[in-house]
Amino acid sequence: MLYDSLPISDHELVELRPIVRSDIDRWYAYLSQPCVFEHTSWDLNSPEDLASHVLPLDGTSPEAMFRLAVSERASGLLVGTIGFHSVWPPDRRAELAYDLAPEIWGKGIGTHLVRLMVKWAHEHAGIARVQATVMPSNARSIAVLRNCGFEYEGLLRSYRVVRGRPGDFGMYSHIAGEP
Ligand SMILES: CC(C)(COP(=O)(O)OP(=O)(O)OC[C@H]1O[C@@H](n2cnc3c(N)ncnc32)[C@H](O)[C@@H]1OP(=O)(O)O)[C@@H](O)C(=O)NCCC(=O)NCCS
């Protein structure tokens, strides 16, 4: 992914930084909670399983993936992640992904981070279209996307396997230049 700077969060509680190997256990600890994964396609069995999704963690990730740790300012500990699990540079398109530990839900942090990443993608990474695919049951995530100006484009039927069964996903997008 081509970019000229990393996104910087000015939120009083959290900041963004690269994901490091020592983050994996904390990330897995909340991603393996049913309230976190139930409205997503995550299907993890262990921290090693999660690490295999995001390795290498040494800054040499494939161009198609770009994900950052959301870390608590006070402790430096990982409390979330946000980034793009798929990037298509020739089409200037990227698909957003994010998750936060339930302890920090409902404080506007998701909305702050999605707004920040979308602005950064358009202004610094050359992305014209940021898309997000969301299970229709994921009301919190849909609220965040709506807050950030995403438009609903329709239902993708049996789009992604959710713990063994094809699941429907809503397609949302934000285009460069939109509010
Ligand atoms: C989705 C997620 C990142 C939201 O983070 P957050 O910091 O709580 O988000 P915010 O506080 O900015 O906004 C939450 C919104 O959900 C709304 N909300 C909260 N509980 C809700 C519920 N039960 N039903 C509907 N909306 C709800 C809030 O009112 C708020 O919307 P508003 O600002 O329009 O009032 C977080 O819930 C999460 O990590 N979920 C698990 C992983 C996940 O689903 N990732 C996204 C996959 S597409």
PDB file of C-alpha atoms in Angstrom, residues 7-163:
ATOM      1  CA  PRO A   7      -2.595   7.905  10.530  1.00  0.00           C
ATOM      2  CA  ILE A   8      -2.247   9.698  13.870  1.00  0.00           C
ATOM      3  CA  SER A   9      -5.058   9.681  16.427  1.00  0.00           C
ATOM      4  CA  ASP A  10      -5.487  12.693  18.719  1.00  0.00           C
ATOM      5  CA  HIS A  11      -8.064  10.871  20.878  1.00  0.00           C
ATOM      6  CA  GLU A  12      -7.445  11.390  24.592  1.00  0.00           C
ATOM      7  CA  LEU A  13      -7.777   7.676  25.420  1.00  0.00           C
ATOM      8  CA  VAL A  14      -6.162   5.826  22.496  1.00  0.00           C
ATOM      9  CA  GLU A  15      -3.463   6.103  19.869  1.00  0.00           C
ATOM     10  CA  LEU A  16      -2.400   4.071  16.834  1.00  0.00           C
ATOM     11  CA  ARG A  17       0.857   2.138  16.460  1.00  0.00           C
ATOM     12  CA  PRO A  18       2.136  -0.964  14.634  1.00  0.00           C
ATOM     13  CA  ILE A  19       0.969  -4.351  15.915  1.00  0.00           C
ATOM     14  CA  VAL A  20       3.770  -6.312  17.591  1.00  0.00           C
ATOM     15  CA  ARG A  21       3.972  -9.988  18.463  1.00  0.00           C
ATOM     16  CA  SER A  22       3.432  -9.334  22.180  1.00  0.00           C
ATOM     17  CA  ASP A  23      -0.002  -7.830  21.361  1.00  0.00           C
ATOM     18  CA  ILE A  24      -1.373 -11.147  20.126  1.00  0.00           C
ATOM     19  CA  ASP A  25      -2.466 -12.592  23.493  1.00  0.00           C
ATOM     20  CA  ARG A  26      -4.407  -9.453  24.476  1.00  0.00           C
ATOM     21  CA  TRP A  27      -5.948  -9.216  21.013  1.00  0.00           C
ATOM     22  CA  TYR A  28      -7.020 -12.867  21.141  1.00  0.00           C
ATOM     23  CA  ALA A  29      -8.368 -12.454  24.694  1.00  0.00           C
ATOM     24  CA  TYR A  30     -11.123 -10.103  23.566  1.00  0.00           C
ATOM     25  CA  LEU A  31     -11.573 -11.411  19.989  1.00  0.00           C
ATOM     26  CA  SER A  32     -12.439 -14.810  21.415  1.00  0.00           C
ATOM     27  CA  GLN A  33     -15.340 -13.365  23.461  1.00  0.00           C
ATOM     28  CA  PRO A  34     -18.731 -14.197  21.884  1.00  0.00           C
ATOM     29  CA  CYS A  35     -19.958 -10.596  22.218  1.00  0.00           C
ATOM     30  CA  VAL A  36     -17.038  -9.499  20.024  1.00  0.00           C
ATOM     31  CA  PHE A  37     -17.001 -12.187  17.331  1.00  0.00           C
ATOM     32  CA  GLU A  38     -20.704 -13.069  17.100  1.00  0.00           C
ATOM     33  CA  HIS A  39     -21.449 -10.454  14.413  1.00  0.00           C
ATOM     34  CA  THR A  40     -18.207 -11.041  12.474  1.00  0.00           C
ATOM     35  CA  SER A  41     -16.609 -13.875  10.477  1.00  0.00           C
ATOM     36  CA  TRP A  42     -13.727 -14.355  12.935  1.00  0.00           C
ATOM     37  CA  ASP A  43     -13.275 -18.078  13.664  1.00  0.00           C
ATOM     38  CA  LEU A  44     -10.218 -18.413  15.884  1.00  0.00           C
ATOM     39  CA  ASN A  45      -9.028 -21.323  17.984  1.00  0.00           C
ATOM     40  CA  SER A  46      -5.893 -19.940  19.616  1.00  0.00           C
ATOM     41  CA  PRO A  47      -3.545 -16.931  19.750  1.00  0.00           C
ATOM     42  CA  GLU A  48      -1.305 -18.764  17.248  1.00  0.00           C
ATOM     43  CA  ASP A  49      -4.278 -19.042  14.914  1.00  0.00           C
ATOM     44  CA  LEU A  50      -4.734 -15.252  15.145  1.00  0.00           C
ATOM     45  CA  ALA A  51      -1.008 -14.626  14.651  1.00  0.00           C
ATOM     46  CA  SER A  52      -1.093 -16.659  11.457  1.00  0.00           C
ATOM     47  CA  HIS A  53      -3.699 -14.228  10.078  1.00  0.00           C
ATOM     48  CA  VAL A  54      -1.550 -11.163  10.636  1.00  0.00           C
ATOM     49  CA  LEU A  55       2.040 -12.415  10.340  1.00  0.00           C
ATOM     50  CA  PRO A  56       4.571 -11.246   9.484  1.00  0.00           C
ATOM     51  CA  LEU A  57       4.439  -8.625  12.205  1.00  0.00           C
ATOM     52  CA  ASP A  58       7.806  -7.146  11.352  1.00  0.00           C
ATOM     53  CA  GLY A  59       6.602  -4.412   9.022  1.00  0.00           C
ATOM     54  CA  THR A  60       6.880  -6.575   5.921  1.00  0.00           C
ATOM     55  CA  SER A  61       3.160  -7.397   5.720  1.00  0.00           C
ATOM     56  CA  PRO A  62       1.897  -8.030   2.232  1.00  0.00           C
ATOM     57  CA  GLU A  63       0.779  -4.942   0.413  1.00  0.00           C
ATOM     58  CA  ALA A  64      -2.793  -6.232   0.476  1.00  0.00           C
ATOM     59  CA  MET A  65      -3.057  -5.875   4.255  1.00  0.00           C
ATOM     60  CA  PHE A  66      -2.496  -2.930   6.574  1.00  0.00           C
ATOM     61  CA  ARG A  67      -3.604  -3.118  10.188  1.00  0.00           C
ATOM     62  CA  LEU A  68      -2.623  -1.048  13.211  1.00  0.00           C
ATOM     63  CA  ALA A  69      -2.949  -1.571  16.949  1.00  0.00           C
ATOM     64  CA  VAL A  70      -5.265   0.717  18.886  1.00  0.00           C
ATOM     65  CA  SER A  71      -3.389   1.155  22.138  1.00  0.00           C
ATOM     66  CA  GLU A  72      -4.502   2.695  25.391  1.00  0.00           C
ATOM     67  CA  ARG A  73      -2.552   5.935  25.837  1.00  0.00           C
ATOM     68  CA  ALA A  74      -2.076   5.414  29.576  1.00  0.00           C
ATOM     69  CA  SER A  75      -0.630   1.874  29.379  1.00  0.00           C
ATOM     70  CA  GLY A  76       0.450   1.332  25.782  1.00  0.00           C
ATOM     71  CA  LEU A  77      -1.542  -1.917  25.812  1.00  0.00           C
ATOM     72  CA  LEU A  78      -3.568  -3.077  22.812  1.00  0.00           C
ATOM     73  CA  VAL A  79      -7.301  -2.440  23.177  1.00  0.00           C
ATOM     74  CA  GLY A  80      -8.251  -2.755  19.505  1.00  0.00           C
ATOM     75  CA  THR A  81      -7.111  -2.911  15.912  1.00  0.00           C
ATOM     76  CA  ILE A  82      -8.080  -1.085  12.748  1.00  0.00           C
ATOM     77  CA  GLY A  83      -6.900  -1.193   9.168  1.00  0.00           C
ATOM     78  CA  PHE A  84      -7.545  -2.744   5.797  1.00  0.00           C
ATOM     79  CA  HIS A  85      -7.697  -6.510   5.436  1.00  0.00           C
ATOM     80  CA  SER A  86      -7.808  -6.171   1.654  1.00  0.00           C
ATOM     81  CA  VAL A  87      -6.306  -3.500  -0.555  1.00  0.00           C
ATOM     82  CA  TRP A  88      -6.604  -3.408  -4.347  1.00  0.00           C
ATOM     83  CA  PRO A  89      -4.095  -0.712  -5.416  1.00  0.00           C
ATOM     84  CA  PRO A  90      -4.863  -0.749  -9.173  1.00  0.00           C
ATOM     85  CA  ASP A  91      -8.512  -0.001  -8.407  1.00  0.00           C
ATOM     86  CA  ARG A  92      -7.675   2.421  -5.552  1.00  0.00           C
ATOM     87  CA  ARG A  93     -10.024   0.409  -3.334  1.00  0.00           C
ATOM     88  CA  ALA A  94      -9.575  -0.972   0.185  1.00  0.00           C
ATOM     89  CA  GLU A  95     -11.763  -2.849   2.653  1.00  0.00           C
ATOM     90  CA  LEU A  96     -11.838  -1.591   6.219  1.00  0.00           C
ATOM     91  CA  ALA A  97     -11.720  -3.848   9.285  1.00  0.00           C
ATOM     92  CA  TYR A  98     -11.758  -2.967  12.983  1.00  0.00           C
ATOM     93  CA  ASP A  99     -12.404  -4.372  16.417  1.00  0.00           C
ATOM     94  CA  LEU A 100     -12.229  -2.991  19.944  1.00  0.00           C
ATOM     95  CA  ALA A 101     -12.185  -4.613  23.367  1.00  0.00           C
ATOM     96  CA  PRO A 102     -15.713  -4.457  24.862  1.00  0.00           C
ATOM     97  CA  GLU A 103     -14.430  -2.486  27.869  1.00  0.00           C
ATOM     98  CA  ILE A 104     -14.041   0.592  25.662  1.00  0.00           C
ATOM     99  CA  TRP A 105     -17.212   0.287  23.566  1.00  0.00           C
ATOM    100  CA  GLY A 106     -19.747   3.088  23.573  1.00  0.00           C
ATOM    101  CA  LYS A 107     -17.329   5.991  24.053  1.00  0.00           C
ATOM    102  CA  GLY A 108     -17.190   7.108  20.433  1.00  0.00           C
ATOM    103  CA  ILE A 109     -13.764   5.526  19.878  1.00  0.00           C
ATOM    104  CA  GLY A 110     -14.943   3.337  16.983  1.00  0.00           C
ATOM    105  CA  THR A 111     -16.459   6.338  15.222  1.00  0.00           C
ATOM    106  CA  HIS A 112     -13.331   8.434  15.830  1.00  0.00           C
ATOM    107  CA  LEU A 113     -11.020   5.736  14.438  1.00  0.00           C
ATOM    108  CA  VAL A 114     -13.089   4.848  11.381  1.00  0.00           C
ATOM    109  CA  ARG A 115     -13.390   8.542  10.477  1.00  0.00           C
ATOM    110  CA  LEU A 116      -9.627   8.941  10.902  1.00  0.00           C
ATOM    111  CA  MET A 117      -8.718   5.868   8.804  1.00  0.00           C
ATOM    112  CA  VAL A 118     -11.087   6.790   5.999  1.00  0.00           C
ATOM    113  CA  LYS A 119      -9.739  10.352   5.806  1.00  0.00           C
ATOM    114  CA  TRP A 120      -6.176   9.024   5.883  1.00  0.00           C
ATOM    115  CA  ALA A 121      -6.892   6.432   3.181  1.00  0.00           C
ATOM    116  CA  HIS A 122      -8.317   9.071   0.850  1.00  0.00           C
ATOM    117  CA  GLU A 123      -5.720  11.755   1.572  1.00  0.00           C
ATOM    118  CA  HIS A 124      -2.506   9.765   2.116  1.00  0.00           C
ATOM    119  CA  ALA A 125      -2.922   6.286   0.640  1.00  0.00           C
ATOM    120  CA  GLY A 126      -4.511   7.119  -2.702  1.00  0.00           C
ATOM    121  CA  ILE A 127      -7.663   5.119  -1.940  1.00  0.00           C
ATOM    122  CA  ALA A 128     -10.733   6.348  -3.834  1.00  0.00           C
ATOM    123  CA  ARG A 129     -13.196   3.846  -2.368  1.00  0.00           C
ATOM    124  CA  VAL A 130     -13.165   2.541   1.201  1.00  0.00           C
ATOM    125  CA  GLN A 131     -15.616  -0.299   1.592  1.00  0.00           C
ATOM    126  CA  ALA A 132     -16.848  -2.269   4.566  1.00  0.00           C
ATOM    127  CA  THR A 133     -18.789  -5.528   4.620  1.00  0.00           C
ATOM    128  CA  VAL A 134     -20.905  -5.966   7.736  1.00  0.00           C
ATOM    129  CA  MET A 135     -23.314  -8.614   8.985  1.00  0.00           C
ATOM    130  CA  PRO A 136     -26.829  -7.134   9.122  1.00  0.00           C
ATOM    131  CA  SER A 137     -26.986  -8.068  12.830  1.00  0.00           C
ATOM    132  CA  ASN A 138     -23.944  -5.917  13.672  1.00  0.00           C
ATOM    133  CA  ALA A 139     -25.892  -2.844  14.805  1.00  0.00           C
ATOM    134  CA  ARG A 140     -22.943  -1.161  16.526  1.00  0.00           C
ATOM    135  CA  SER A 141     -20.721  -1.397  13.479  1.00  0.00           C
ATOM    136  CA  ILE A 142     -23.492  -0.202  11.163  1.00  0.00           C
ATOM    137  CA  ALA A 143     -24.061   2.796  13.467  1.00  0.00           C
ATOM    138  CA  VAL A 144     -20.349   3.615  13.297  1.00  0.00           C
ATOM    139  CA  LEU A 145     -20.311   3.447   9.488  1.00  0.00           C
ATOM    140  CA  ARG A 146     -23.417   5.630   9.268  1.00  0.00           C
ATOM    141  CA  ASN A 147     -21.814   8.128  11.676  1.00  0.00           C
ATOM    142  CA  CYS A 148     -18.832   8.296   9.313  1.00  0.00           C
ATOM    143  CA  GLY A 149     -20.830   8.947   6.159  1.00  0.00           C
ATOM    144  CA  PHE A 150     -20.779   5.463   4.630  1.00  0.00           C
ATOM    145  CA  GLU A 151     -23.526   4.641   2.186  1.00  0.00           C
ATOM    146  CA  TYR A 152     -25.328   1.279   2.162  1.00  0.00           C
ATOM    147  CA  GLU A 153     -25.099  -0.342  -1.281  1.00  0.00           C
ATOM    148  CA  GLY A 154     -26.973  -3.594  -0.754  1.00  0.00           C
ATOM    149  CA  LEU A 155     -26.871  -7.114   0.632  1.00  0.00           C
ATOM    150  CA  LEU A 156     -24.189  -9.552  -0.557  1.00  0.00           C
ATOM    151  CA  ARG A 157     -25.797 -12.973  -0.216  1.00  0.00           C
ATOM    152  CA  SER A 158     -23.658 -15.862   1.129  1.00  0.00           C
ATOM    153  CA  TYR A 159     -20.672 -13.578   0.766  1.00  0.00           C
ATOM    154  CA  ARG A 160     -18.358 -14.838   3.514  1.00  0.00           C
ATOM    155  CA  VAL A 161     -18.271 -18.030   5.529  1.00  0.00           C
ATOM    156  CA  VAL A 162     -19.163 -17.388   9.159  1.00  0.00           C
ATOM    157  CA  ARG A 163     -17.918 -20.249  11.331  1.00  0.00           C
TER     158      ARG A 163
END
